[in-house]
Amino acid sequence: PELSEEPPAEMVKMTKSKTFQAYLPNCHRTYSCIHCRAHLANHDELISKAIPLFFFSRVNVGCGPAEERVLLTGLHAVADIYCENCKTTLGWKYEHAFESSQKYKEGKFIIELAHMIKDNGWE
């Protein structure tokens, strides 16, 4: 049988939808993507000031598939995170920690300092 160049009539053409940004309140100190200035995290959600920064939650950040990686603190299942606006990889999310002493990291996010800037209310 001959292959057709035309897609079947029942297929729907997918188009890229517009990404809508979430904005954090102006009264709080925030971190934004250094590349596009989309808000990423509220300073109040900061867990650790170590480099890179460790957060409970984030906005305007997508998450890729999890994979196992050996990090300085042992084996973890992590997923790369990226800015939803400009698609720059920002850091990673801890999906699973294999060592019991590292379980507190599960579900939390690392955003590298090189990819963010301080906004709103910093002195």
mmCIF file of C-alpha atoms in Angstrom:
data_model
loop_
_atom_site.group_PDB
_atom_site.id
_atom_site.type_symbol
_atom_site.label_atom_id
_atom_site.label_comp_id
_atom_site.label_asym_id
_atom_site.label_seq_id
_atom_site.Cartn_x
_atom_site.Cartn_y
_atom_site.Cartn_z
ATOM 1 C CA PRO A 1 0.000 0.000 0.000
ATOM 2 C CA GLU A 2 1.063 3.535 -0.794
ATOM 3 C CA LEU A 3 1.831 5.946 2.077
ATOM 4 C CA SER A 4 -0.187 9.131 2.028
ATOM 5 C CA GLU A 5 1.320 12.568 2.676
ATOM 6 C CA GLU A 6 -2.033 13.768 4.075
ATOM 7 C CA PRO A 7 -2.966 13.055 7.710
ATOM 8 C CA PRO A 8 -6.223 11.193 8.240
ATOM 9 C CA ALA A 9 -9.276 13.450 8.409
ATOM 10 C CA GLU A 10 -10.014 12.436 12.018
ATOM 11 C CA MET A 11 -6.638 13.784 13.267
ATOM 12 C CA VAL A 12 -6.705 17.163 14.985
ATOM 13 C CA LYS A 13 -3.959 19.647 14.264
ATOM 14 C CA MET A 14 -2.277 20.674 17.530
ATOM 15 C CA THR A 15 -1.215 24.284 17.974
ATOM 16 C CA LYS A 16 1.022 25.742 20.633
ATOM 17 C CA SER A 17 -1.099 27.432 23.272
ATOM 18 C CA LYS A 18 -0.105 30.640 25.023
ATOM 19 C CA THR A 19 1.452 30.205 28.451
ATOM 20 C CA PHE A 20 -0.106 32.423 31.104
ATOM 21 C CA GLN A 21 2.226 33.592 33.833
ATOM 22 C CA ALA A 22 1.422 33.582 37.518
ATOM 23 C CA TYR A 23 2.453 36.695 39.415
ATOM 24 C CA LEU A 24 3.431 36.764 43.053
ATOM 25 C CA PRO A 25 2.209 39.681 45.229
ATOM 26 C CA ASN A 26 4.229 42.904 44.864
ATOM 27 C CA CYS A 27 4.546 43.267 48.637
ATOM 28 C CA HIS A 28 6.791 40.198 48.914
ATOM 29 C CA ARG A 29 10.388 39.676 47.932
ATOM 30 C CA THR A 30 10.417 37.371 44.939
ATOM 31 C CA TYR A 31 12.861 35.568 42.699
ATOM 32 C CA SER A 32 12.389 35.829 38.918
ATOM 33 C CA CYS A 33 13.896 34.150 35.864
ATOM 34 C CA ILE A 34 16.986 36.154 34.920
ATOM 35 C CA HIS A 35 16.320 35.443 31.229
ATOM 36 C CA CYS A 36 12.670 36.595 30.932
ATOM 37 C CA ARG A 37 11.740 38.029 34.389
ATOM 38 C CA ALA A 38 8.860 35.578 34.987
ATOM 39 C CA HIS A 39 8.238 35.153 38.727
ATOM 40 C CA LEU A 40 9.614 31.866 40.082
ATOM 41 C CA ALA A 41 9.418 31.826 43.867
ATOM 42 C CA ASN A 42 8.547 33.836 46.952
ATOM 43 C CA HIS A 43 11.378 34.491 49.418
ATOM 44 C CA ASP A 44 9.067 33.252 52.200
ATOM 45 C CA GLU A 45 9.189 29.771 50.593
ATOM 46 C CA LEU A 46 12.995 29.623 50.775
ATOM 47 C CA ILE A 47 14.222 26.649 52.817
ATOM 48 C CA SER A 48 17.982 27.006 52.422
ATOM 49 C CA LYS A 49 20.230 29.875 51.399
ATOM 50 C CA ALA A 50 22.922 27.490 50.180
ATOM 51 C CA ILE A 51 23.928 27.691 46.539
ATOM 52 C CA PRO A 52 21.743 26.650 44.731
ATOM 53 C CA LEU A 53 18.559 27.815 46.531
ATOM 54 C CA PHE A 54 16.132 25.246 47.975
ATOM 55 C CA PHE A 55 12.358 26.018 47.867
ATOM 56 C CA PHE A 56 9.089 24.437 49.026
ATOM 57 C CA SER A 57 7.140 25.689 46.002
ATOM 58 C CA ARG A 58 7.407 27.705 42.795
ATOM 59 C CA VAL A 59 5.335 29.324 40.015
ATOM 60 C CA ASN A 60 5.799 29.463 36.228
ATOM 61 C CA VAL A 61 8.014 26.367 36.390
ATOM 62 C CA GLY A 62 7.529 23.168 34.405
ATOM 63 C CA CYS A 63 8.877 19.769 35.350
ATOM 64 C CA GLY A 64 10.462 17.168 33.080
ATOM 65 C CA PRO A 65 10.555 13.394 33.583
ATOM 66 C CA ALA A 66 12.275 11.981 36.670
ATOM 67 C CA GLU A 67 15.553 10.111 36.359
ATOM 68 C CA GLU A 68 17.993 8.645 38.845
ATOM 69 C CA ARG A 69 21.147 10.700 39.477
ATOM 70 C CA VAL A 70 23.998 10.370 41.933
ATOM 71 C CA LEU A 71 24.340 13.781 43.604
ATOM 72 C CA LEU A 72 26.728 14.912 46.342
ATOM 73 C CA THR A 73 24.244 13.649 48.954
ATOM 74 C CA GLY A 74 23.637 10.249 47.338
ATOM 75 C CA LEU A 75 21.267 8.640 44.847
ATOM 76 C CA HIS A 76 18.065 10.556 44.098
ATOM 77 C CA ALA A 77 15.302 10.474 41.510
ATOM 78 C CA VAL A 78 15.159 14.051 40.216
ATOM 79 C CA ALA A 79 13.391 15.891 37.417
ATOM 80 C CA ASP A 80 14.788 18.944 35.654
ATOM 81 C CA ILE A 81 12.657 22.065 36.093
ATOM 82 C CA TYR A 82 12.398 24.852 33.539
ATOM 83 C CA CYS A 83 10.873 28.299 33.130
ATOM 84 C CA GLU A 84 7.457 27.922 31.502
ATOM 85 C CA ASN A 85 7.900 31.287 29.796
ATOM 86 C CA CYS A 86 11.346 31.003 28.141
ATOM 87 C CA LYS A 87 11.997 27.230 28.577
ATOM 88 C CA THR A 88 15.413 27.718 30.257
ATOM 89 C CA THR A 89 16.419 24.852 32.581
ATOM 90 C CA LEU A 90 16.497 26.342 36.088
ATOM 91 C CA GLY A 91 17.392 23.435 38.366
ATOM 92 C CA TRP A 92 15.648 20.268 39.531
ATOM 93 C CA LYS A 93 12.919 18.789 41.715
ATOM 94 C CA TYR A 94 13.611 15.970 44.167
ATOM 95 C CA GLU A 95 11.097 13.241 43.364
ATOM 96 C CA HIS A 96 12.576 10.463 45.530
ATOM 97 C CA ALA A 97 15.516 10.081 47.900
ATOM 98 C CA PHE A 98 16.922 6.580 48.290
ATOM 99 C CA GLU A 99 18.688 7.313 51.583
ATOM 100 C CA SER A 100 16.487 7.850 54.645
ATOM 101 C CA SER A 101 18.541 10.859 55.786
ATOM 102 C CA GLN A 102 17.647 12.653 52.532
ATOM 103 C CA LYS A 103 13.854 12.018 52.527
ATOM 104 C CA TYR A 104 13.157 15.604 53.671
ATOM 105 C CA LYS A 105 14.114 16.792 50.164
ATOM 106 C CA GLU A 106 11.313 14.895 48.394
ATOM 107 C CA GLY A 107 8.883 17.216 46.597
ATOM 108 C CA LYS A 108 11.130 20.250 46.994
ATOM 109 C CA PHE A 109 12.836 22.337 44.310
ATOM 110 C CA ILE A 110 16.356 23.567 43.641
ATOM 111 C CA ILE A 111 16.679 26.726 41.544
ATOM 112 C CA GLU A 112 20.243 27.648 40.627
ATOM 113 C CA LEU A 113 21.285 31.233 41.391
ATOM 114 C CA ALA A 114 22.668 31.707 37.874
ATOM 115 C CA HIS A 115 19.103 31.544 36.513
ATOM 116 C CA MET A 116 17.278 33.940 38.812
ATOM 117 C CA ILE A 117 17.202 37.528 39.940
ATOM 118 C CA LYS A 118 15.761 39.179 43.059
ATOM 119 C CA ASP A 119 12.629 41.318 42.515
ATOM 120 C CA ASN A 120 10.158 43.330 44.636
ATOM 121 C CA GLY A 121 11.164 44.758 47.981
ATOM 122 C CA TRP A 122 14.848 43.808 48.228
ATOM 123 C CA GLU A 123 17.032 46.456 49.849
#
